[in-house]
mmCIF file of C-alpha atoms and ligand atoms in Angstrom:
data_model
loop_
_atom_site.group_PDB
_atom_site.id
_atom_site.type_symbol
_atom_site.label_atom_id
_atom_site.label_comp_id
_atom_site.label_asym_id
_atom_site.label_seq_id
_atom_site.Cartn_x
_atom_site.Cartn_y
_atom_site.Cartn_z
ATOM 1 C CA MET R 1 -5.285 9.948 -28.292
ATOM 2 C CA ASN R 2 -3.884 6.645 -28.832
ATOM 3 C CA ARG R 3 -6.256 4.057 -30.477
ATOM 4 C CA PHE R 4 -6.897 0.881 -28.523
ATOM 5 C CA ASP R 5 -8.966 -2.198 -28.169
ATOM 6 C CA TYR R 6 -11.533 -2.683 -25.461
ATOM 7 C CA VAL R 7 -12.969 -5.964 -24.051
ATOM 8 C CA LYS R 8 -15.018 -6.707 -21.257
ATOM 9 C CA PRO R 9 -14.803 -10.362 -20.258
ATOM 10 C CA ALA R 10 -16.928 -11.943 -17.752
ATOM 11 C CA THR R 11 -14.451 -14.433 -16.110
ATOM 12 C CA VAL R 12 -11.146 -14.650 -14.979
ATOM 13 C CA ALA R 13 -10.048 -17.209 -17.859
ATOM 14 C CA GLU R 14 -11.501 -14.909 -20.428
ATOM 15 C CA ALA R 15 -9.716 -11.863 -18.922
ATOM 16 C CA ILE R 16 -6.305 -13.696 -18.768
ATOM 17 C CA ALA R 17 -6.887 -14.950 -22.524
ATOM 18 C CA ALA R 18 -7.638 -11.296 -23.587
ATOM 19 C CA ALA R 19 -4.582 -9.936 -21.526
ATOM 20 C CA GLY R 20 -2.378 -12.229 -23.672
ATOM 21 C CA ALA R 21 -2.269 -9.855 -26.506
ATOM 22 C CA PRO R 22 1.074 -7.505 -26.545
ATOM 23 C CA GLY R 23 0.549 -4.090 -24.733
ATOM 24 C CA ALA R 24 -2.814 -5.292 -22.857
ATOM 25 C CA ALA R 25 -3.699 -3.843 -19.431
ATOM 26 C CA TYR R 26 -6.336 -4.600 -16.920
ATOM 27 C CA LEU R 27 -8.834 -1.859 -16.250
ATOM 28 C CA ALA R 28 -10.424 -1.781 -12.737
ATOM 29 C CA SER R 29 -12.075 1.408 -11.754
ATOM 30 C CA GLY R 30 -9.357 3.525 -13.819
ATOM 31 C CA THR R 31 -8.862 6.077 -11.245
ATOM 32 C CA ASN R 32 -5.125 5.910 -11.849
ATOM 33 C CA LEU R 33 -4.927 4.047 -15.202
ATOM 34 C CA LEU R 34 -7.133 6.406 -17.267
ATOM 35 C CA ASP R 35 -5.144 9.490 -15.787
ATOM 36 C CA LEU R 36 -2.082 7.984 -17.052
ATOM 37 C CA MET R 37 -3.662 7.285 -20.421
ATOM 38 C CA LYS R 38 -4.923 10.757 -20.634
ATOM 39 C CA GLY R 39 -1.583 12.204 -19.948
ATOM 40 C CA ASN R 40 0.085 9.933 -22.554
ATOM 41 C CA VAL R 41 2.275 8.371 -19.845
ATOM 42 C CA VAL R 42 1.054 4.759 -20.811
ATOM 43 C CA GLN R 43 -0.395 3.682 -24.043
ATOM 44 C CA PRO R 44 -2.122 0.255 -23.793
ATOM 45 C CA ALA R 45 -2.921 -1.371 -26.912
ATOM 46 C CA ARG R 46 -5.729 -3.274 -25.380
ATOM 47 C CA LEU R 47 -7.795 -2.405 -22.145
ATOM 48 C CA VAL R 48 -9.311 -5.859 -20.521
ATOM 49 C CA ASP R 49 -12.054 -4.121 -18.360
ATOM 50 C CA ILE R 50 -12.482 -6.716 -15.371
ATOM 51 C CA THR R 51 -15.386 -4.807 -13.543
ATOM 52 C CA GLN R 52 -17.920 -7.450 -14.733
ATOM 53 C CA ILE R 53 -16.246 -10.497 -13.187
ATOM 54 C CA LYS R 54 -18.488 -11.222 -10.221
ATOM 55 C CA GLU R 55 -16.032 -13.766 -8.550
ATOM 56 C CA LEU R 56 -13.843 -10.807 -8.043
ATOM 57 C CA THR R 57 -16.097 -8.777 -5.853
ATOM 58 C CA ARG R 58 -16.647 -10.964 -2.663
ATOM 59 C CA ILE R 59 -15.096 -10.754 0.890
ATOM 60 C CA GLU R 60 -14.844 -14.361 2.052
ATOM 61 C CA ARG R 61 -14.291 -15.894 5.514
ATOM 62 C CA LEU R 62 -12.484 -18.991 4.707
ATOM 63 C CA GLY R 63 -12.751 -22.179 6.836
ATOM 64 C CA ASN R 64 -9.228 -21.796 8.144
ATOM 65 C CA GLY R 65 -10.159 -18.412 9.425
ATOM 66 C CA ASP R 66 -8.323 -16.525 6.755
ATOM 67 C CA VAL R 67 -10.117 -13.591 5.080
ATOM 68 C CA ARG R 68 -10.090 -13.419 1.363
ATOM 69 C CA ILE R 69 -10.660 -10.010 -0.677
ATOM 70 C CA GLY R 70 -11.551 -10.181 -4.024
ATOM 71 C CA ALA R 71 -9.525 -7.784 -6.295
ATOM 72 C CA LEU R 72 -12.557 -5.634 -7.496
ATOM 73 C CA VAL R 73 -13.844 -5.027 -3.690
ATOM 74 C CA ARG R 74 -14.055 -1.195 -3.381
ATOM 75 C CA ASN R 75 -11.789 0.204 -0.969
ATOM 76 C CA ALA R 76 -14.704 2.116 0.871
ATOM 77 C CA ASP R 77 -16.654 -1.314 1.129
ATOM 78 C CA LEU R 78 -13.727 -3.099 2.550
ATOM 79 C CA ALA R 79 -12.929 -0.290 5.205
ATOM 80 C CA CYS R 80 -16.684 -0.257 6.237
ATOM 81 C CA ASP R 81 -17.057 -4.025 6.567
ATOM 82 C CA ALA R 82 -17.742 -4.064 10.381
ATOM 83 C CA SER R 83 -16.258 -7.464 11.052
ATOM 84 C CA PHE R 84 -13.200 -6.518 8.673
ATOM 85 C CA ALA R 85 -12.519 -3.452 10.547
ATOM 86 C CA ARG R 86 -12.779 -5.073 13.977
ATOM 87 C CA ASP R 87 -10.568 -7.858 13.013
ATOM 88 C CA PHE R 88 -7.962 -5.648 10.992
ATOM 89 C CA PRO R 89 -8.284 -2.121 12.256
ATOM 90 C CA ALA R 90 -5.222 -0.953 10.831
ATOM 91 C CA VAL R 91 -6.321 -1.966 7.298
ATOM 92 C CA ALA R 92 -9.376 -0.188 7.728
ATOM 93 C CA GLU R 93 -7.634 2.993 9.046
ATOM 94 C CA ALA R 94 -5.135 2.906 6.282
ATOM 95 C CA LEU R 95 -7.914 2.627 3.483
ATOM 96 C CA LEU R 96 -9.799 5.477 4.881
ATOM 97 C CA SER R 97 -6.851 7.792 4.995
ATOM 98 C CA GLY R 98 -6.481 7.357 1.399
ATOM 99 C CA ALA R 99 -7.668 9.678 -1.345
ATOM 100 C CA SER R 100 -11.155 11.186 -0.909
ATOM 101 C CA ALA R 101 -14.874 9.360 -0.294
ATOM 102 C CA GLN R 102 -15.297 9.424 -4.003
ATOM 103 C CA LEU R 103 -12.283 7.881 -4.865
ATOM 104 C CA ARG R 104 -12.460 5.291 -2.119
ATOM 105 C CA ASN R 105 -15.929 4.328 -3.604
ATOM 106 C CA ALA R 106 -14.498 3.638 -6.982
ATOM 107 C CA ALA R 107 -10.900 2.575 -6.172
ATOM 108 C CA THR R 108 -10.608 -1.541 -6.055
ATOM 109 C CA VAL R 109 -8.390 -3.639 -3.972
ATOM 110 C CA GLY R 110 -6.247 -4.933 -7.057
ATOM 111 C CA GLY R 111 -5.867 -1.392 -8.476
ATOM 112 C CA ASN R 112 -4.572 0.210 -5.192
ATOM 113 C CA LEU R 113 -1.971 -2.675 -5.014
ATOM 114 C CA LEU R 114 -0.717 -1.914 -8.431
ATOM 115 C CA GLN R 115 -1.335 2.145 -8.626
ATOM 116 C CA ARG R 116 1.928 3.805 -10.063
ATOM 117 C CA THR R 117 4.171 6.081 -8.251
ATOM 118 C CA ARG R 118 3.115 9.822 -7.849
ATOM 119 C CA CYS R 119 6.819 11.111 -8.800
ATOM 120 C CA ALA R 120 5.808 14.095 -10.883
ATOM 121 C CA TYR R 121 8.459 13.477 -13.408
ATOM 122 C CA PHE R 122 6.815 10.154 -14.188
ATOM 123 C CA TYR R 123 3.766 11.842 -15.112
ATOM 124 C CA ASP R 124 5.406 14.613 -17.142
ATOM 125 C CA THR R 125 6.263 13.160 -20.562
ATOM 126 C CA ALA R 126 8.692 16.131 -21.103
ATOM 127 C CA SER R 127 10.846 15.012 -18.316
ATOM 128 C CA ALA R 128 13.438 12.123 -18.415
ATOM 129 C CA CYS R 129 12.319 9.096 -16.351
ATOM 130 C CA ASN R 130 13.775 5.615 -16.265
ATOM 131 C CA LYS R 131 10.588 4.071 -15.079
ATOM 132 C CA ARG R 132 8.607 5.401 -18.187
ATOM 133 C CA ILE R 133 11.327 4.933 -20.603
ATOM 134 C CA PRO R 134 14.235 2.950 -19.393
ATOM 135 C CA GLY R 135 17.696 4.450 -19.975
ATOM 136 C CA SER R 136 16.379 7.951 -20.441
ATOM 137 C CA GLY R 137 17.584 9.092 -16.940
ATOM 138 C CA CYS R 138 15.950 10.591 -13.803
ATOM 139 C CA ASP R 139 14.806 14.124 -13.518
ATOM 140 C CA ALA R 140 13.869 13.641 -9.954
ATOM 141 C CA ARG R 141 17.509 13.274 -8.896
ATOM 142 C CA ASP R 142 18.447 17.001 -9.428
ATOM 143 C CA GLY R 143 14.892 18.313 -9.355
ATOM 144 C CA GLU R 144 12.041 18.521 -6.691
ATOM 145 C CA ASN R 145 12.717 15.530 -4.738
ATOM 146 C CA SER R 146 11.523 16.370 -1.104
ATOM 147 C CA GLN R 147 9.019 13.504 -1.100
ATOM 148 C CA HIS R 148 11.097 10.851 -2.581
ATOM 149 C CA ALA R 149 12.686 7.570 -1.291
ATOM 150 C CA VAL R 150 14.991 7.292 1.753
ATOM 151 C CA LEU R 151 15.128 3.453 1.782
ATOM 152 C CA GLY R 152 15.898 1.049 -0.979
ATOM 153 C CA TRP R 153 16.442 3.558 -3.866
ATOM 154 C CA SER R 154 19.014 3.325 -6.581
ATOM 155 C CA ALA R 155 20.763 5.771 -8.752
ATOM 156 C CA ALA R 156 18.143 4.852 -11.600
ATOM 157 C CA CYS R 157 14.924 5.741 -9.422
ATOM 158 C CA ILE R 158 14.242 7.443 -6.319
ATOM 159 C CA ALA R 159 10.488 7.002 -6.557
ATOM 160 C CA THR R 160 8.079 5.809 -3.761
ATOM 161 C CA ASN R 161 4.911 3.744 -3.770
ATOM 162 C CA PRO R 162 2.133 5.684 -2.816
ATOM 163 C CA SER R 163 -0.303 3.011 -1.373
ATOM 164 C CA ASP R 164 -1.685 3.368 2.056
ATOM 165 C CA PHE R 165 -3.595 -0.048 2.010
ATOM 166 C CA CYS R 166 -0.397 -1.925 1.146
ATOM 167 C CA VAL R 167 1.577 -0.897 4.340
ATOM 168 C CA PRO R 168 -0.567 -2.653 6.978
ATOM 169 C CA LEU R 169 -1.126 -5.424 4.402
ATOM 170 C CA ALA R 170 2.494 -5.935 4.412
ATOM 171 C CA ALA R 171 2.810 -5.839 8.277
ATOM 172 C CA LEU R 172 0.263 -8.519 8.632
ATOM 173 C CA ASP R 173 1.626 -11.010 6.212
ATOM 174 C CA ALA R 174 -1.071 -10.671 3.656
ATOM 175 C CA VAL R 175 -0.821 -13.105 0.614
ATOM 176 C CA VAL R 176 -1.659 -11.977 -2.888
ATOM 177 C CA GLU R 177 -3.351 -14.351 -5.159
ATOM 178 C CA ILE R 178 -2.228 -14.193 -8.833
ATOM 179 C CA ALA R 179 -3.761 -15.818 -11.821
ATOM 180 C CA GLY R 180 -2.240 -16.028 -15.184
ATOM 181 C CA ALA R 181 -1.874 -18.135 -18.529
ATOM 182 C CA SER R 182 0.278 -20.673 -16.654
ATOM 183 C CA GLY R 183 -1.980 -21.059 -13.658
ATOM 184 C CA ARG R 184 -2.627 -19.661 -10.340
ATOM 185 C CA ARG R 185 0.138 -18.697 -7.706
ATOM 186 C CA GLU R 186 0.656 -16.851 -4.505
ATOM 187 C CA VAL R 187 3.206 -14.357 -3.428
ATOM 188 C CA ALA R 188 3.627 -12.571 -0.064
ATOM 189 C CA LEU R 189 2.373 -8.952 -0.301
ATOM 190 C CA GLU R 190 5.770 -8.096 1.048
ATOM 191 C CA ALA R 191 7.284 -9.471 -2.077
ATOM 192 C CA LEU R 192 5.038 -8.049 -4.549
ATOM 193 C CA HIS R 193 6.623 -4.873 -5.347
ATOM 194 C CA LEU R 194 10.264 -4.672 -6.473
ATOM 195 C CA LEU R 195 12.892 -2.338 -5.742
ATOM 196 C CA PRO R 196 14.292 -0.300 -8.539
ATOM 197 C CA GLY R 197 17.862 -1.338 -8.748
ATOM 198 C CA THR R 198 18.815 -0.858 -12.474
ATOM 199 C CA THR R 199 15.505 -1.819 -13.870
ATOM 200 C CA PRO R 200 12.976 0.693 -12.264
ATOM 201 C CA GLU R 201 10.291 -0.070 -15.058
ATOM 202 C CA ARG R 202 9.756 -3.496 -13.344
ATOM 203 C CA GLU R 203 7.577 -2.486 -10.562
ATOM 204 C CA THR R 204 6.324 -6.037 -9.394
ATOM 205 C CA VAL R 205 6.795 -9.497 -9.727
ATOM 206 C CA LEU R 206 3.635 -10.012 -12.025
ATOM 207 C CA ALA R 207 4.629 -11.420 -15.434
ATOM 208 C CA PRO R 208 2.907 -9.835 -18.379
ATOM 209 C CA GLY R 209 -0.691 -10.805 -18.417
ATOM 210 C CA GLU R 210 -0.911 -11.988 -14.936
ATOM 211 C CA MET R 211 -3.867 -10.537 -12.822
ATOM 212 C CA ILE R 212 -4.449 -10.210 -9.258
ATOM 213 C CA VAL R 213 -7.307 -12.068 -8.100
ATOM 214 C CA ALA R 214 -7.641 -11.721 -4.366
ATOM 215 C CA VAL R 215 -5.715 -10.579 -1.378
ATOM 216 C CA ARG R 216 -5.842 -12.929 1.742
ATOM 217 C CA LEU R 217 -5.106 -11.934 5.274
ATOM 218 C CA PRO R 218 -4.204 -14.994 7.498
ATOM 219 C CA ALA R 219 -6.392 -15.661 10.614
ATOM 220 C CA ALA R 220 -2.988 -15.237 12.656
ATOM 221 C CA ALA R 221 -3.117 -11.360 11.753
ATOM 222 C CA ARG R 222 -6.399 -11.040 14.068
ATOM 223 C CA ALA R 223 -3.978 -11.317 17.156
ATOM 224 C CA PHE R 224 -3.057 -7.656 16.472
ATOM 225 C CA ALA R 225 -6.573 -6.475 16.612
ATOM 226 C CA ARG R 226 -6.514 -4.993 20.098
ATOM 227 C CA HIS R 227 -3.294 -2.939 19.555
ATOM 228 C CA ALA R 228 -3.240 -1.792 15.852
ATOM 229 C CA ARG R 229 -2.723 1.699 14.344
ATOM 230 C CA TYR R 230 -1.890 3.380 11.012
ATOM 231 C CA LEU R 231 -0.605 6.731 11.292
ATOM 232 C CA LYS R 232 0.307 8.986 8.148
ATOM 233 C CA VAL R 233 1.742 12.302 7.862
ATOM 234 C CA ARG R 234 0.641 14.245 4.799
ATOM 235 C CA GLU R 235 0.956 17.867 3.705
ATOM 236 C CA ARG R 236 -2.784 18.408 4.689
ATOM 237 C CA ASN R 237 -4.796 16.306 6.827
ATOM 238 C CA SER R 238 -6.971 14.660 4.188
ATOM 239 C CA TYR R 239 -7.131 14.172 0.470
ATOM 240 C CA ALA R 240 -3.257 13.556 0.279
ATOM 241 C CA PHE R 241 -0.663 10.889 -0.393
ATOM 242 C CA ALA R 242 1.695 9.968 2.648
ATOM 243 C CA VAL R 243 4.844 11.937 3.188
ATOM 244 C CA VAL R 244 5.701 9.270 5.843
ATOM 245 C CA SER R 245 3.425 6.544 7.341
ATOM 246 C CA ALA R 246 3.721 3.652 9.627
ATOM 247 C CA ALA R 247 1.410 0.407 10.528
ATOM 248 C CA ALA R 248 1.970 -0.807 13.962
ATOM 249 C CA GLY R 249 0.626 -3.906 15.411
ATOM 250 C CA LEU R 250 1.293 -5.422 18.946
ATOM 251 C CA VAL R 251 0.468 -8.495 21.037
ATOM 252 C CA ILE R 252 0.924 -7.271 24.690
ATOM 253 C CA GLU R 253 0.437 -9.519 27.769
ATOM 254 C CA ASN R 254 0.893 -8.097 31.243
ATOM 255 C CA GLY R 255 2.720 -5.093 29.872
ATOM 256 C CA SER R 256 5.002 -7.361 27.783
ATOM 257 C CA ILE R 257 5.308 -7.290 23.855
ATOM 258 C CA LYS R 258 4.914 -10.688 22.844
ATOM 259 C CA GLN R 259 4.918 -9.998 19.196
ATOM 260 C CA ALA R 260 5.238 -6.888 16.891
ATOM 261 C CA ARG R 261 4.516 -5.955 13.219
ATOM 262 C CA LEU R 262 5.806 -2.602 11.800
ATOM 263 C CA ALA R 263 5.856 -1.467 8.228
ATOM 264 C CA LEU R 264 6.533 2.087 6.613
ATOM 265 C CA GLY R 265 4.980 3.750 3.747
ATOM 266 C CA GLY R 266 6.253 6.895 1.784
ATOM 267 C CA VAL R 267 9.839 5.869 2.290
ATOM 268 C CA ALA R 268 10.503 3.314 -0.642
ATOM 269 C CA ALA R 269 9.390 1.783 -3.845
ATOM 270 C CA LYS R 270 7.544 -0.769 -1.965
ATOM 271 C CA PRO R 271 5.805 -0.846 1.353
ATOM 272 C CA TRP R 272 8.666 -1.230 3.913
ATOM 273 C CA ARG R 273 8.369 -4.116 6.387
ATOM 274 C CA ALA R 274 10.677 -3.420 9.604
ATOM 275 C CA HIS R 275 11.658 -6.914 10.361
ATOM 276 C CA ASP R 276 14.855 -5.682 12.735
ATOM 277 C CA ALA R 277 12.401 -3.552 14.666
ATOM 278 C CA GLU R 278 9.963 -6.201 15.169
ATOM 279 C CA ALA R 279 12.580 -8.514 16.510
ATOM 280 C CA LEU R 280 13.939 -5.896 18.930
ATOM 281 C CA LEU R 281 10.440 -5.154 20.278
ATOM 282 C CA ALA R 282 9.611 -8.850 21.131
ATOM 283 C CA GLY R 283 9.914 -9.619 24.830
ATOM 284 C CA GLN R 284 10.357 -5.805 25.760
ATOM 285 C CA THR R 285 8.295 -3.839 28.127
ATOM 286 C CA SER R 286 5.868 -1.658 26.057
ATOM 287 C CA ASP R 287 7.537 1.888 26.673
ATOM 288 C CA ALA R 288 8.601 5.165 24.850
ATOM 289 C CA ARG R 289 12.386 4.282 25.196
ATOM 290 C CA VAL R 290 11.750 0.805 23.448
ATOM 291 C CA PHE R 291 9.699 2.383 20.745
ATOM 292 C CA GLU R 292 12.496 4.933 20.035
ATOM 293 C CA GLN R 293 14.858 2.041 19.769
ATOM 294 C CA ALA R 294 12.748 0.323 17.272
ATOM 295 C CA ALA R 295 12.600 3.432 15.160
ATOM 296 C CA ASP R 296 16.421 3.591 15.147
ATOM 297 C CA ALA R 297 16.288 -0.105 13.988
ATOM 298 C CA ALA R 298 13.754 0.404 11.402
ATOM 299 C CA LEU R 299 15.788 3.478 9.837
ATOM 300 C CA ARG R 300 19.239 2.043 10.271
ATOM 301 C CA ASP R 301 19.869 1.878 6.535
ATOM 302 C CA ALA R 302 17.765 5.140 5.616
ATOM 303 C CA LYS R 303 19.840 7.734 3.494
ATOM 304 C CA PRO R 304 18.562 10.988 1.811
ATOM 305 C CA SER R 305 17.992 10.721 -2.223
ATOM 306 C CA GLY R 306 17.798 14.473 -2.243
ATOM 307 C CA ASP R 307 16.113 17.322 -0.293
ATOM 308 C CA ASN R 308 14.534 14.794 1.828
ATOM 309 C CA ALA R 309 16.793 14.143 4.630
ATOM 310 C CA TYR R 310 13.961 15.462 6.941
ATOM 311 C CA LYS R 311 11.968 12.487 6.225
ATOM 312 C CA ILE R 312 14.419 10.252 8.232
ATOM 313 C CA PRO R 313 13.836 12.001 11.636
ATOM 314 C CA LEU R 314 10.154 12.472 10.638
ATOM 315 C CA ALA R 315 9.715 8.662 10.185
ATOM 316 C CA ARG R 316 11.550 8.159 13.627
ATOM 317 C CA GLN R 317 8.962 10.134 15.284
ATOM 318 C CA LEU R 318 6.122 8.651 13.611
ATOM 319 C CA ILE R 319 6.971 5.189 14.340
ATOM 320 C CA ALA R 320 7.521 5.705 17.740
ATOM 321 C CA ARG R 321 4.017 7.517 17.877
ATOM 322 C CA ALA R 322 2.480 4.749 16.076
ATOM 323 C CA LEU R 323 3.793 2.087 18.273
ATOM 324 C CA GLN R 324 2.711 4.202 21.411
ATOM 325 C CA ALA R 325 -0.725 4.553 19.981
ATOM 326 C CA ALA R 326 -1.131 0.880 19.218
ATOM 327 C CA ALA R 327 0.186 -0.052 22.825
ATOM 328 C CA GLN R 328 -2.406 2.173 24.314
ATOM 329 C CA GLY R 329 -5.108 0.118 22.397
ATOM 330 C CA THR R 330 -7.113 0.234 19.281
ATOM 331 C CA PRO R 331 -9.680 3.270 19.230
ATOM 332 C CA SER R 332 -13.215 1.973 19.966
ATOM 333 C CA ARG R 333 -14.447 3.861 16.806
ATOM 334 C CA MET R 334 -12.350 5.080 13.948
ATOM 335 C CA PRO R 335 -11.025 8.435 14.343
ATOM 336 C CA ALA R 336 -12.795 11.360 12.749
ATOM 337 C CA LEU R 337 -9.589 11.952 10.780
ATOM 338 C CA PRO R 338 -8.147 8.297 10.232
ATOM 339 C CA ALA R 339 -4.470 8.025 10.434
ATOM 340 C CA SER R 340 -3.937 11.653 11.553
ATOM 341 C CA PRO R 341 -1.439 11.709 14.251
ATOM 342 C CA PHE R 342 -2.877 15.001 15.274
ATOM 343 C CA SER R 343 -6.525 13.893 15.923
ATOM 344 C CA SER R 344 -7.662 12.678 19.333
ATOM 345 C CA VAL R 345 -9.178 9.281 19.485
ATOM 346 C CA PRO R 346 -12.367 7.992 21.130
ATOM 347 C CA GLY R 347 -11.733 5.568 24.025
ATOM 348 C CA VAL R 348 -9.911 2.302 23.465
ATOM 349 C CA LEU R 349 -11.097 -0.846 22.599
ATOM 350 C CA HIS R 350 -9.198 -2.652 25.111
ATOM 351 C CA ASP R 351 -6.819 -1.996 28.022
ATOM 352 C CA ALA R 352 -3.144 -2.339 27.476
HETATM 353 C C1 FAD E 1 -6.610 12.442 -6.415
HETATM 354 C C2 FAD E 1 -6.139 11.209 -5.837
HETATM 355 C C3 FAD E 1 -5.701 10.896 -4.652
HETATM 356 C C4 FAD E 1 -5.175 9.765 -4.144
HETATM 357 N N1 FAD E 1 -4.794 9.619 -2.751
HETATM 358 C C5 FAD E 1 -4.382 8.256 -2.273
HETATM 359 C C6 FAD E 1 -3.794 8.052 -1.160
HETATM 360 O O1 FAD E 1 -3.886 8.982 -0.403
HETATM 361 N N2 FAD E 1 -3.595 6.827 -0.664
HETATM 362 C C7 FAD E 1 -3.720 5.721 -1.510
HETATM 363 O O2 FAD E 1 -3.312 4.745 -1.282
HETATM 364 N N3 FAD E 1 -4.068 6.021 -2.877
HETATM 365 C C8 FAD E 1 -4.369 7.281 -3.179
HETATM 366 N N4 FAD E 1 -5.144 7.405 -4.593
HETATM 367 C C9 FAD E 1 -4.817 6.131 -5.590
HETATM 368 C C10 FAD E 1 -6.060 5.297 -5.680
HETATM 369 O O3 FAD E 1 -6.332 4.718 -4.535
HETATM 370 C C11 FAD E 1 -5.985 4.506 -6.696
HETATM 371 O O4 FAD E 1 -6.074 5.247 -8.004
HETATM 372 C C12 FAD E 1 -6.674 3.491 -6.849
HETATM 373 O O5 FAD E 1 -6.810 2.444 -5.611
HETATM 374 C C13 FAD E 1 -6.519 2.589 -7.911
HETATM 375 O O6 FAD E 1 -7.509 1.708 -8.242
HETATM 376 P P1 FAD E 1 -8.426 1.407 -9.486
HETATM 377 O O7 FAD E 1 -9.566 0.375 -9.251
HETATM 378 O O8 FAD E 1 -9.094 2.647 -10.072
HETATM 379 O O9 FAD E 1 -7.057 1.040 -10.684
HETATM 380 P P2 FAD E 1 -6.951 1.218 -11.972
HETATM 381 O O10 FAD E 1 -6.593 2.676 -12.297
HETATM 382 O O11 FAD E 1 -8.012 0.436 -13.032
HETATM 383 O O12 FAD E 1 -5.587 0.556 -12.130
HETATM 384 C C14 FAD E 1 -4.487 0.712 -11.452
HETATM 385 C C15 FAD E 1 -3.459 -0.180 -12.067
HETATM 386 O O13 FAD E 1 -3.464 -1.409 -11.604
HETATM 387 C C16 FAD E 1 -3.808 -2.431 -12.702
HETATM 388 N N5 FAD E 1 -4.969 -3.185 -12.117
HETATM 389 C C17 FAD E 1 -6.114 -2.913 -11.804
HETATM 390 N N6 FAD E 1 -6.551 -4.022 -11.274
HETATM 391 C C18 FAD E 1 -5.759 -4.999 -11.496
HETATM 392 C C19 FAD E 1 -5.829 -6.394 -11.063
HETATM 393 N N7 FAD E 1 -6.855 -7.142 -10.550
HETATM 394 N N8 FAD E 1 -4.866 -7.423 -11.609
HETATM 395 C C20 FAD E 1 -3.881 -6.852 -12.336
HETATM 396 N N9 FAD E 1 -3.868 -5.481 -12.612
HETATM 397 C C21 FAD E 1 -4.670 -4.495 -12.089
HETATM 398 C C22 FAD E 1 -4.128 -1.520 -13.860
HETATM 399 O O14 FAD E 1 -3.966 -2.245 -15.191
HETATM 400 C C23 FAD E 1 -3.419 -0.288 -13.538
HETATM 401 O O15 FAD E 1 -2.010 -0.362 -14.077
HETATM 402 C C24 FAD E 1 -5.425 8.668 -5.275
HETATM 403 C C25 FAD E 1 -5.559 8.768 -6.177
HETATM 404 C C26 FAD E 1 -6.107 10.005 -6.795
HETATM 405 C C27 FAD E 1 -6.642 10.139 -8.164
HETATM 406 S S1 SF4 E 2 12.492 8.896 -9.518
HETATM 407 FE FE1 SF4 E 2 12.000 7.050 -10.614
HETATM 408 S S2 SF4 E 2 9.872 7.752 -11.489
HETATM 409 FE FE2 SF4 E 2 10.732 9.696 -10.652
HETATM 410 S S3 SF4 E 2 11.707 10.575 -12.624
HETATM 411 FE FE3 SF4 E 2 13.301 9.306 -11.780
HETATM 412 S S4 SF4 E 2 13.012 7.298 -12.552
HETATM 413 FE FE4 SF4 E 2 11.150 8.319 -12.982
#
């Protein structure tokens, strides 16, 4: 076990000051970070435990209609906040499709956004991994890579981002509030994570010592509440990361799509917003042929990085199905198996 300092600040300012030390890492619930430390994958010199910072625990409705979610709000608490789930149903569905009930009770909003890839070679310190040790190579390239990326990957790294939560957040133009030694700033969720390029060790735009304090969903994202779904294909129907997932939101008037939102999970090192597909959908009638064309547009640049060519037709089917399910209307109640493409859903909240 590596030796490390442990501090437990009470305010954001104290946390940022404590995280200025070299090798410091923020600790939220530790469901990812502590596993990585136990496996010697990461060796922080100091843990800055942020769990006592009260201002990070709130869900706030702002005067302009935005919803601001503190970085320490638990995944389960957010998904089960009735008003939040009504306004942003695909986000609630994505949260409830992640991990297990126990993990969702512990996992935090900020930790979910910054969880590390599940590439097995990243977790195995006997393997070469450019993300863990820059320049060491990538054993996934010639290894077991059936779950790896089909979009945005590079010769240096083919890992995917494992978060479900981030996928509808990217689709709905969520904003991440960041605090650091030089003050506060904001970035679009879509711009938070970086593609690997030649520096896969750089996973986000956060500078050393910066912390996430909140995520904001804009008031305008409520427009998609009537027609929103998150669908996730996994190797078993619960307690598994996405092989491929899709968040779809539509605004439909008289059978015509006024606005569309689409993002994919499990396909790249970041949640993948499908802007071309959204543009193609706007103004079209809501039917299966249009949804297939949108899926083709979303996957135009997809290419296998190994034994994962199957992911491309799978993603195509899932996108079309998520758009179809969204068009049918948001379920009146959360499906018994959230995000499962195989479960039947109770009623619809609104007619298409
Ligand atoms: C068995 C298992 C199955 C899982 N299945 C899924 C799944 O299906 N879908 C899914 O989406 N997730 C899944 N997860 C991942 C889980 O959702 C994450 O581990 C969890 O969300 C991380 O939250 P945490 O509060 O425990 O973060 P921590 O483990 O405390 O932190 C994670 C990372 O974020 C950093 N961090 C935390 N908070 C902040 C902050 N506010 N500012 C800056 N940095 C911060 C930490 O330094 C660390 O690098 C699974 C996890 C496990 C163990
Ligand atoms: S795919 Fe990325 S995370 Fe996995 S071994 Fe290669 S460099 Fe490491």
